[in-house]
Tab-separated table of C-alpha atoms and ligand atoms in Angstrom:
chain	number	residue	atom	x	y	z
S	1	UNK	CA	39.290	125.934	-51.456
S	2	UNK	CA	38.219	125.700	-55.037
S	3	UNK	CA	36.056	122.678	-55.256
S	4	UNK	CA	35.283	122.857	-58.887
S	5	UNK	CA	36.012	119.587	-60.728
S	6	UNK	CA	36.188	117.735	-57.283
S	7	UNK	CA	33.702	115.487	-55.245
S	8	UNK	CA	32.024	117.406	-52.559
S	9	UNK	CA	31.333	116.011	-49.234
S	10	UNK	CA	28.193	117.527	-47.305
S	11	UNK	CA	25.136	116.710	-45.614
S	12	UNK	CA	21.915	115.794	-47.175
S	13	UNK	CA	18.587	114.490	-45.697
S	14	UNK	CA	18.100	111.004	-47.361
S	15	UNK	CA	14.752	109.090	-47.473
S	16	UNK	CA	16.010	105.595	-47.387
S	17	UNK	CA	12.565	103.670	-47.585
S	18	UNK	CA	9.261	104.685	-47.823
S	19	UNK	CA	7.511	106.687	-44.711
S	20	UNK	CA	10.392	106.868	-42.730
S	21	UNK	CA	11.688	109.888	-41.261
S	22	UNK	CA	14.465	111.677	-43.021
S	23	UNK	CA	17.954	111.161	-42.014
S	24	UNK	CA	20.546	113.922	-42.242
S	25	UNK	CA	23.876	111.932	-43.809
S	26	UNK	CA	27.381	112.729	-45.499
S	27	UNK	CA	26.957	112.247	-48.869
S	28	UNK	CA	29.300	112.766	-51.656
S	29	UNK	CA	28.508	115.271	-54.916
S	30	UNK	CA	30.197	114.488	-58.128
S	31	UNK	CA	31.059	117.523	-60.016
S	32	UNK	CA	28.361	118.230	-63.157
S	33	UNK	CA	28.820	116.635	-66.505
S	34	UNK	CA	28.411	118.560	-69.496
S	35	UNK	CA	25.064	120.521	-69.333
S	36	UNK	CA	24.890	120.497	-65.831
S	37	UNK	CA	25.094	122.847	-62.931
S	38	UNK	CA	26.194	122.140	-59.321
S	39	UNK	CA	24.609	124.507	-56.999
S	40	UNK	CA	25.112	124.964	-53.416
S	41	UNK	CA	21.840	125.643	-51.871
S	42	UNK	CA	21.227	128.761	-49.365
S	43	UNK	CA	17.584	127.849	-48.456
S	44	UNK	CA	15.120	125.735	-49.062
S	45	UNK	CA	11.345	125.349	-48.361
S	46	UNK	CA	9.298	122.357	-47.031
S	47	UNK	CA	6.579	121.897	-49.592
S	48	UNK	CA	3.264	119.790	-49.372
S	49	UNK	CA	4.726	117.467	-52.309
S	50	UNK	CA	7.764	116.547	-50.503
S	51	UNK	CA	5.668	114.982	-47.700
S	52	UNK	CA	7.144	111.808	-47.441
S	53	UNK	CA	4.465	110.693	-44.987
S	54	UNK	CA	1.415	111.271	-46.583
S	55	UNK	CA	2.910	110.894	-49.800
S	56	UNK	CA	1.920	113.757	-52.287
S	57	UNK	CA	3.803	114.032	-55.241
S	58	UNK	CA	6.668	112.005	-54.173
S	59	UNK	CA	4.541	108.405	-54.255
S	60	UNK	CA	6.561	106.010	-56.195
S	61	UNK	CA	9.778	107.689	-56.001
S	62	UNK	CA	12.595	105.526	-56.144
S	63	UNK	CA	14.929	104.556	-53.095
S	64	UNK	CA	16.643	106.132	-51.525
S	65	UNK	CA	16.119	109.693	-52.445
S	66	UNK	CA	16.991	113.297	-51.777
S	67	UNK	CA	13.746	115.346	-51.854
S	68	UNK	CA	13.133	118.956	-52.157
S	69	UNK	CA	12.335	121.053	-55.015
S	70	UNK	CA	11.680	124.860	-53.576
S	71	UNK	CA	14.598	126.389	-53.047
S	72	UNK	CA	17.715	129.117	-54.082
S	73	UNK	CA	21.330	128.990	-53.991
S	74	UNK	CA	24.596	130.003	-55.914
S	75	UNK	CA	25.843	127.992	-58.923
S	76	UNK	CA	29.342	126.467	-57.407
S	77	UNK	CA	30.745	125.072	-60.761
S	78	UNK	CA	29.432	124.208	-64.372
S	79	UNK	CA	29.649	121.297	-66.424
S	80	UNK	CA	31.107	121.521	-70.114
S	81	UNK	CA	28.629	123.470	-72.450
S	82	UNK	CA	26.705	125.646	-69.940
S	83	UNK	CA	25.803	128.708	-71.122
S	84	UNK	CA	22.910	129.679	-68.643
S	85	UNK	CA	24.891	130.511	-65.534
S	86	UNK	CA	28.337	130.776	-64.553
S	87	UNK	CA	29.811	130.394	-60.945
S	88	UNK	CA	28.687	132.615	-58.392
S	89	UNK	CA	25.620	133.129	-59.846
S	90	UNK	CA	22.204	133.275	-57.779
S	91	UNK	CA	19.971	130.606	-59.315
S	92	UNK	CA	16.529	128.932	-58.335
S	93	UNK	CA	16.202	125.461	-59.424
S	94	UNK	CA	13.004	124.464	-61.534
S	95	UNK	CA	10.969	121.430	-60.991
S	96	UNK	CA	9.618	121.913	-64.063
S	97	UNK	CA	12.395	122.352	-66.744
S	98	UNK	CA	12.737	123.814	-70.128
S	99	UNK	CA	14.196	121.942	-72.594
S	100	UNK	CA	13.162	124.481	-75.148
S	101	UNK	CA	12.799	121.870	-77.968
S	102	UNK	CA	9.789	119.572	-76.791
S	103	UNK	CA	6.089	120.159	-77.621
S	104	UNK	CA	5.597	121.195	-74.180
S	105	UNK	CA	8.473	124.080	-74.354
S	106	UNK	CA	7.620	125.249	-78.143
S	107	UNK	CA	4.101	125.624	-77.211
S	108	UNK	CA	3.999	129.307	-75.581
S	109	UNK	CA	1.074	128.618	-73.919
S	110	UNK	CA	2.061	125.322	-72.287
S	111	UNK	CA	4.539	125.150	-69.158
S	112	UNK	CA	5.076	121.579	-69.034
S	113	UNK	CA	8.134	120.469	-70.567
S	114	UNK	CA	8.201	116.681	-71.523
S	115	UNK	CA	11.830	116.170	-69.840
S	116	UNK	CA	10.178	116.856	-66.547
S	117	UNK	CA	10.697	114.004	-63.796
S	118	UNK	CA	6.892	114.577	-62.542
S	119	UNK	CA	4.626	111.755	-62.535
S	120	UNK	CA	7.488	109.770	-64.125
S	121	UNK	CA	10.071	109.335	-60.909
S	122	UNK	CA	13.020	108.292	-62.997
S	123	UNK	CA	14.864	109.857	-60.116
S	124	UNK	CA	18.279	110.092	-62.194
S	125	UNK	CA	19.885	112.359	-64.611
S	126	UNK	CA	19.564	112.471	-68.440
S	127	UNK	CA	22.289	110.062	-68.813
S	128	UNK	CA	20.456	107.633	-66.553
S	129	UNK	CA	22.811	108.150	-63.473
S	130	UNK	CA	23.347	110.137	-60.570
S	131	UNK	CA	25.709	112.453	-58.871
S	132	UNK	CA	24.534	111.518	-55.301
S	133	UNK	CA	25.860	108.781	-53.566
S	134	UNK	CA	26.117	107.718	-49.586
S	135	UNK	CA	28.742	105.082	-48.383
S	136	UNK	CA	28.905	104.067	-51.773
S	137	UNK	CA	25.446	103.630	-52.341
S	138	UNK	CA	23.619	105.277	-55.348
S	139	UNK	CA	21.082	108.041	-54.076
S	140	UNK	CA	18.121	109.229	-56.382
S	141	UNK	CA	17.238	112.603	-57.408
S	142	UNK	CA	13.603	114.078	-57.091
S	143	UNK	CA	11.793	116.330	-59.555
S	144	UNK	CA	14.895	117.648	-61.415
S	145	UNK	CA	15.937	119.217	-58.447
S	146	UNK	CA	16.724	117.311	-54.832
S	147	UNK	CA	17.180	120.295	-52.673
S	148	UNK	CA	17.676	118.916	-49.345
S	149	UNK	CA	21.300	118.912	-49.371
S	150	UNK	CA	24.065	121.305	-49.097
S	151	UNK	CA	24.932	121.031	-52.791
S	152	UNK	CA	22.829	119.480	-55.510
S	153	UNK	CA	23.501	119.146	-59.522
S	154	UNK	CA	20.712	119.637	-61.763
S	155	UNK	CA	20.659	120.164	-65.563
S	156	UNK	CA	21.003	123.122	-67.461
S	157	UNK	CA	17.282	123.210	-68.259
S	158	UNK	CA	16.190	122.923	-64.768
S	159	UNK	CA	17.828	126.323	-63.542
S	160	UNK	CA	17.213	130.176	-63.983
S	161	UNK	CA	19.623	132.948	-62.837
S	162	UNK	CA	18.270	135.326	-60.775
S	163	UNK	CA	19.144	139.249	-59.453
S	164	UNK	CA	22.493	139.578	-58.023
S	165	UNK	CA	20.887	141.037	-54.778
S	166	UNK	CA	17.864	138.709	-54.435
S	167	UNK	CA	17.249	137.712	-50.772
S	168	UNK	CA	17.634	134.289	-51.330
S	169	UNK	CA	15.877	133.083	-47.825
S	170	UNK	CA	12.748	134.831	-49.240
S	171	UNK	CA	12.832	133.951	-52.942
S	172	UNK	CA	13.397	130.258	-52.360
S	173	UNK	CA	9.482	130.436	-52.315
S	174	UNK	CA	9.424	131.395	-55.890
S	175	UNK	CA	10.486	127.721	-56.619
S	176	UNK	CA	7.245	126.310	-56.102
S	177	UNK	CA	4.571	127.293	-53.448
S	178	UNK	CA	4.390	131.311	-53.985
S	179	UNK	CA	4.572	130.801	-57.861
S	180	UNK	CA	2.120	128.297	-57.918
S	181	UNK	CA	-0.557	129.888	-56.142
S	182	UNK	CA	-0.042	133.412	-57.530
S	183	UNK	CA	0.195	132.191	-60.967
S	184	UNK	CA	-3.427	130.181	-60.712
S	185	UNK	CA	-4.921	133.733	-59.852
S	186	UNK	CA	-3.374	135.845	-62.603
S	187	UNK	CA	-2.539	133.220	-65.180
S	188	UNK	CA	-4.657	130.429	-64.641
S	189	UNK	CA	-7.543	132.004	-63.752
S	190	UNK	CA	-6.799	135.574	-65.346
S	191	UNK	CA	-8.632	137.163	-62.373
S	192	UNK	CA	-10.049	140.682	-63.252
S	193	UNK	CA	-10.208	143.827	-61.328
S	194	UNK	CA	-13.656	144.180	-59.369
S	195	UNK	CA	-14.267	140.050	-59.606
S	196	UNK	CA	-15.060	137.825	-56.789
S	197	UNK	CA	-12.998	135.194	-55.799
S	198	UNK	CA	-13.022	132.093	-53.289
S	199	UNK	CA	-9.904	130.413	-52.054
S	200	UNK	CA	-10.444	126.805	-50.469
S	201	UNK	CA	-7.453	125.948	-48.240
S	202	UNK	CA	-5.199	128.664	-46.762
S	203	UNK	CA	-1.868	127.199	-46.516
S	204	UNK	CA	1.058	128.274	-48.294
S	205	UNK	CA	-0.683	127.977	-52.022
S	206	UNK	CA	-4.125	129.222	-50.811
S	207	UNK	CA	-2.537	132.395	-49.362
S	208	UNK	CA	-0.459	132.920	-52.309
S	209	UNK	CA	-3.501	132.677	-54.406
S	210	UNK	CA	-5.121	135.289	-52.253
S	211	UNK	CA	-2.166	137.303	-52.875
S	212	UNK	CA	-2.436	137.187	-56.537
S	213	UNK	CA	-6.426	137.717	-56.248
S	214	UNK	CA	-5.592	141.049	-54.783
S	215	UNK	CA	-2.955	142.058	-56.988
S	216	UNK	CA	-5.204	141.157	-59.636
S	217	UNK	CA	-7.893	143.686	-58.052
S	218	UNK	CA	-10.382	141.480	-57.220
S	219	UNK	CA	-13.198	143.414	-54.973
S	220	UNK	CA	-13.913	140.412	-52.892
S	221	UNK	CA	-11.499	137.259	-51.822
S	222	UNK	CA	-13.690	134.868	-49.538
S	223	UNK	CA	-11.230	132.719	-47.722
S	224	UNK	CA	-12.163	129.212	-46.875
S	225	UNK	CA	-10.698	126.960	-44.355
S	226	UNK	CA	-11.411	124.166	-41.483
S	227	UNK	CA	-8.692	125.680	-39.131
S	228	UNK	CA	-9.865	129.290	-38.324
S	229	UNK	CA	-6.215	130.371	-36.996
S	230	UNK	CA	-5.385	130.701	-40.500
S	231	UNK	CA	-7.699	133.349	-40.952
S	232	UNK	CA	-5.725	136.505	-39.477
S	233	UNK	CA	-2.759	135.775	-42.045
S	234	UNK	CA	-5.416	135.302	-45.062
S	235	UNK	CA	-6.998	138.743	-44.036
S	236	UNK	CA	-3.543	140.502	-43.812
S	237	UNK	CA	-2.875	139.233	-47.256
S	238	UNK	CA	-5.972	140.557	-48.781
S	239	UNK	CA	-9.066	138.169	-47.942
S	240	UNK	CA	-12.237	140.211	-47.279
S	241	UNK	CA	-14.056	137.433	-45.646
S	242	UNK	CA	-13.232	134.350	-43.708
S	243	UNK	CA	-15.510	131.289	-43.515
S	244	UNK	CA	-14.983	128.156	-41.429
S	245	UNK	CA	-17.325	125.388	-42.849
S	246	UNK	CA	-17.794	123.944	-39.482
S	247	UNK	CA	-19.810	126.897	-38.510
S	248	UNK	CA	-22.270	126.314	-40.890
S	249	UNK	CA	-25.185	123.385	-41.272
S	250	UNK	CA	-25.634	123.925	-45.213
S	251	UNK	CA	-22.877	122.578	-47.563
S	252	UNK	CA	-20.272	125.381	-48.142
S	253	UNK	CA	-21.145	125.852	-51.787
S	254	UNK	CA	-24.639	126.701	-50.649
S	255	UNK	CA	-23.026	129.333	-48.087
S	256	UNK	CA	-20.968	131.001	-50.659
S	257	UNK	CA	-23.748	131.122	-53.681
S	258	UNK	CA	-25.739	132.765	-50.981
S	259	UNK	CA	-23.440	135.283	-49.971
S	260	UNK	CA	-22.503	136.582	-53.484
S	261	UNK	CA	-25.814	136.364	-54.929
S	262	UNK	CA	-25.119	133.297	-57.369
S	263	UNK	CA	-21.486	132.480	-57.136
S	264	UNK	CA	-17.954	133.906	-57.751
S	265	UNK	CA	-16.120	134.774	-60.556
S	266	UNK	CA	-13.072	132.609	-59.573
S	267	UNK	CA	-12.820	129.779	-57.079
S	268	UNK	CA	-9.553	127.973	-56.172
S	269	UNK	CA	-9.099	124.341	-54.504
S	270	UNK	CA	-5.658	124.686	-52.676
S	271	UNK	CA	-6.236	121.145	-50.523
S	272	UNK	CA	-5.831	118.566	-52.614
S	273	UNK	CA	-9.548	117.285	-51.826
S	274	UNK	CA	-11.932	115.796	-54.675
S	275	UNK	CA	-15.119	116.630	-52.461
S	276	UNK	CA	-13.777	120.323	-51.967
S	277	UNK	CA	-12.867	120.344	-55.909
S	278	UNK	CA	-16.523	119.890	-56.574
S	279	UNK	CA	-17.213	122.478	-53.501
S	280	UNK	CA	-15.241	124.936	-55.609
S	281	UNK	CA	-17.055	124.164	-59.184
S	282	UNK	CA	-20.414	124.821	-57.556
S	283	UNK	CA	-19.357	127.801	-55.446
S	284	UNK	CA	-18.706	129.427	-58.996
S	285	UNK	CA	-21.168	131.435	-60.706
S	286	UNK	CA	-23.264	128.970	-63.167
S	287	UNK	CA	-22.581	130.951	-66.622
S	288	UNK	CA	-19.467	133.185	-65.802
S	289	UNK	CA	-18.010	131.452	-62.781
S	290	UNK	CA	-14.287	129.664	-63.294
S	291	UNK	CA	-12.946	126.740	-60.873
S	292	UNK	CA	-9.083	126.086	-60.652
S	293	UNK	CA	-7.934	123.278	-59.267
S	294	UNK	CA	-4.449	123.943	-57.692
S	295	UNK	CA	-4.416	120.764	-54.964
S	296	UNK	CA	-3.050	117.632	-55.835
S	297	UNK	CA	-5.686	114.723	-54.777
S	298	UNK	CA	-4.127	111.287	-54.152
S	299	UNK	CA	-2.790	109.480	-57.055
S	300	UNK	CA	-5.385	107.968	-58.908
S	301	UNK	CA	-8.363	109.506	-57.604
S	302	UNK	CA	-11.258	110.569	-59.568
S	303	UNK	CA	-13.553	113.761	-59.742
S	304	UNK	CA	-16.963	113.364	-60.540
S	305	UNK	CA	-19.897	115.850	-60.850
S	306	UNK	CA	-23.089	116.130	-62.755
S	307	UNK	CA	-22.307	116.597	-66.541
S	308	UNK	CA	-24.706	119.589	-66.569
S	309	UNK	CA	-22.611	121.762	-64.243
S	310	UNK	CA	-20.692	122.988	-67.294
S	311	UNK	CA	-23.804	123.150	-69.535
S	312	UNK	CA	-24.642	126.432	-68.438
S	313	UNK	CA	-20.932	128.048	-69.148
S	314	UNK	CA	-18.992	127.330	-66.131
S	315	UNK	CA	-15.128	126.669	-67.064
S	316	UNK	CA	-12.789	124.136	-64.871
S	317	UNK	CA	-8.887	124.594	-64.993
S	318	UNK	CA	-6.011	123.408	-63.717
S	319	UNK	CA	-2.380	123.824	-64.114
S	320	UNK	CA	1.284	123.415	-62.107
S	321	UNK	CA	3.409	126.038	-61.049
S	322	UNK	CA	0.572	128.587	-62.039
S	323	UNK	CA	0.804	128.022	-65.524
S	324	UNK	CA	4.492	130.207	-65.395
S	325	UNK	CA	7.152	129.167	-67.830
S	326	UNK	CA	10.257	129.139	-65.043
S	327	UNK	CA	12.942	130.261	-67.217
S	328	UNK	CA	10.955	133.515	-68.488
S	329	UNK	CA	9.118	134.177	-65.655
S	330	UNK	CA	11.052	133.474	-62.440
S	331	UNK	CA	13.616	136.438	-62.696
S	332	UNK	CA	10.472	138.814	-62.927
S	333	UNK	CA	8.848	137.338	-60.047
S	334	UNK	CA	12.003	137.852	-58.319
S	335	UNK	CA	12.322	141.376	-59.173
S	336	UNK	CA	9.054	141.809	-58.259
S	337	UNK	CA	9.602	140.624	-54.942
S	338	UNK	CA	12.591	142.890	-54.653
S	339	UNK	CA	10.406	145.921	-55.963
S	340	UNK	CA	8.017	145.073	-53.089
S	341	UNK	CA	4.973	144.257	-55.407
S	342	UNK	CA	4.427	141.498	-52.605
S	343	UNK	CA	5.817	140.257	-49.524
S	344	UNK	CA	6.820	136.580	-49.014
S	345	UNK	CA	7.966	137.167	-45.502
S	346	UNK	CA	4.090	136.714	-44.682
S	347	UNK	CA	4.323	133.118	-45.854
S	348	UNK	CA	7.634	132.141	-44.567
S	349	UNK	CA	6.103	131.513	-40.943
S	350	UNK	CA	9.194	129.547	-39.739
S	351	UNK	CA	13.043	129.443	-40.362
S	352	UNK	CA	14.855	126.368	-38.842
S	353	UNK	CA	18.767	124.935	-39.376
S	354	UNK	CA	18.491	122.213	-41.780
S	355	UNK	CA	19.270	119.150	-39.154
S	356	UNK	CA	15.637	120.156	-38.285
S	357	UNK	CA	14.015	119.191	-41.187
S	358	UNK	CA	11.850	116.630	-39.804
S	359	UNK	CA	10.428	119.173	-37.276
S	360	UNK	CA	9.367	121.299	-40.206
S	361	UNK	CA	7.530	118.672	-41.689
S	362	UNK	CA	5.797	117.809	-38.511
S	363	UNK	CA	4.735	121.637	-38.078
S	364	UNK	CA	3.529	121.588	-41.933
S	365	UNK	CA	1.365	118.320	-41.249
S	366	UNK	CA	-0.331	119.548	-37.977
S	367	UNK	CA	-0.982	123.175	-39.428
S	368	UNK	CA	1.148	124.914	-37.268
S	369	UNK	CA	3.324	126.305	-40.109
S	370	UNK	CA	2.605	127.947	-43.340
S	371	UNK	CA	6.104	127.709	-44.873
S	372	UNK	CA	9.134	126.640	-43.109
S	373	UNK	CA	12.714	127.619	-44.698
S	374	UNK	CA	15.457	125.363	-43.570
S	375	UNK	CA	18.864	127.310	-43.438
S	376	UNK	CA	22.245	125.381	-43.989
K	401	COD	N1	-12.030	122.316	-46.063
K	401	COD	C1	-11.646	123.453	-45.995
K	401	COD	N2	-10.447	123.671	-45.883
K	401	COD	C2	-9.318	122.521	-45.268
K	401	COD	C3	-9.928	121.063	-45.592
K	401	COD	C4	-11.352	120.994	-45.812
K	401	COD	N3	-12.026	119.884	-45.890
K	401	COD	N4	-9.098	120.416	-45.155
K	401	COD	C5	-7.829	120.943	-45.063
K	401	COD	N5	-7.864	122.223	-45.432
K	401	COD	C6	-7.126	123.298	-45.371
K	401	COD	C7	-5.831	122.846	-44.143
K	401	COD	O1	-6.595	123.198	-42.820
K	401	COD	C8	-5.057	123.940	-44.453
K	401	COD	O2	-4.910	125.065	-44.067
K	401	COD	C9	-4.784	123.936	-46.035
K	401	COD	O3	-6.548	123.563	-46.319
K	401	COD	C10	-4.198	123.049	-46.934
K	401	COD	O4	-2.690	123.899	-46.548
K	401	COD	P1	-1.384	122.900	-46.412
K	401	COD	O5	-0.446	124.044	-45.591
K	401	COD	O6	-1.756	121.600	-46.188
K	401	COD	O7	-1.032	123.003	-47.903
K	401	COD	P2	-0.418	123.736	-49.199
K	401	COD	O8	-0.655	125.338	-48.954
K	401	COD	O9	1.052	123.791	-49.090
K	401	COD	O10	-0.981	123.551	-50.132
K	401	COD	C11	-0.548	122.372	-50.850
K	401	COD	C12	-1.773	121.604	-51.377
K	401	COD	C13	-2.560	120.719	-50.609
K	401	COD	C14	-2.705	122.555	-52.399
K	401	COD	C15	-0.789	120.457	-52.332
K	401	COD	O11	-1.895	119.888	-53.265
K	401	COD	C16	-0.252	121.350	-53.520
K	401	COD	O12	1.084	121.307	-52.839
K	401	COD	N6	-0.445	121.587	-54.646
K	401	COD	C17	0.663	122.276	-55.586
K	401	COD	C18	0.332	121.814	-57.018
K	401	COD	C19	1.618	121.813	-57.461
K	401	COD	O13	2.044	122.771	-58.433
K	401	COD	N7	2.649	120.794	-57.075
K	401	COD	C20	3.810	120.403	-57.930
K	401	COD	C21	5.021	120.465	-57.189
K	401	COD	S1	4.735	121.153	-55.256
K	402	ZN	ZN1	10.952	120.988	-73.020
K	403	ZN	ZN1	6.032	122.179	-54.392
């Protein structure tokens, strides 16, 4: 049946009010307007930033809302003027768009397009309307993507075509978690062969940092987590040592300083905890170390540390989506997966039917899962 130009009725997970479970609803998805693309979502991952109970990045979202920003799918139809993709193309939605015109897009070293919804929570398309309704009520979108739905509409700037043979169940992780961690090692830190690394937090992000450190040729990768169950996978992916701070009386940075005779070249905070951000700084070598902040701490939280920590030459970095520019870099990352440069199936711990999305969130919160991918 040709659905182009028609309203599509489908299933979506709607968050009606703050901190409530998601509700699977029948919704209506309007056809794409000019420069918009309607996508059939094939697989979507559950990322921390979608967590509506602990309220990471989705705090301050408008309600009701359809969350989700890590996915892969197939273009169903396109609006007038769209040239980047055509119906039938395999695509990944981009929560960091690329308008190509703003200061963020024209600076080659920046990946933060000013049209990103991140931190603004406008929750609407560029023309200030939504393509989603449920029983006649407007539903907002999230991070320019909204992937917890069978069909979504995104702007052309927020979608990129990938290889026709890409395994969508796996490469959906390139839409956020994998790229964020992997890029933090290879783009933000620029880990070098023979260097030493410490990775704090072994969720999907931290494990992806480990993959990046290994690909970059690090000689030591020290993995740190309060949950020792995470160590087996960390080792499988390239960690050379695993440390549980609970096993030590001394602060964890002292343990790492001692282990490495003065600190690591690169440390990564992948938890979103300001105390651990300071631990990551203190674990890095005082004159040639770099600490990379990957985790998102609660909004408004302040990171404070003695100013002299940087006098000696240390560096502190941060970044979103591992510094990748989605339109330019995502197709290559997909091809790298297909060429088995790295394996995403180790990160993909669980697969669930879409209807069990709330169970997927529970498993992320209690540490049972690394990444759950939902299938429609
Ligand atoms: N010390 C050591 N380990 C700890 C501590 C602690 N004090 N507290 C928690 N941990 C461990 C947990 O046991 C867990 O294994 C790990 O840290 C965190 O993992 P997850 O599974 O909760 O989270 P991830 O890997 O999905 O990571 C998400 C972040 C927590 C890093 C979150 O801030 C995030 O999503 N960052 C991405 C930043 C980004 O670019 N966001 C934009 C769109 S997502
Ligand atoms: Zn832009
Ligand atoms: Zn994410």
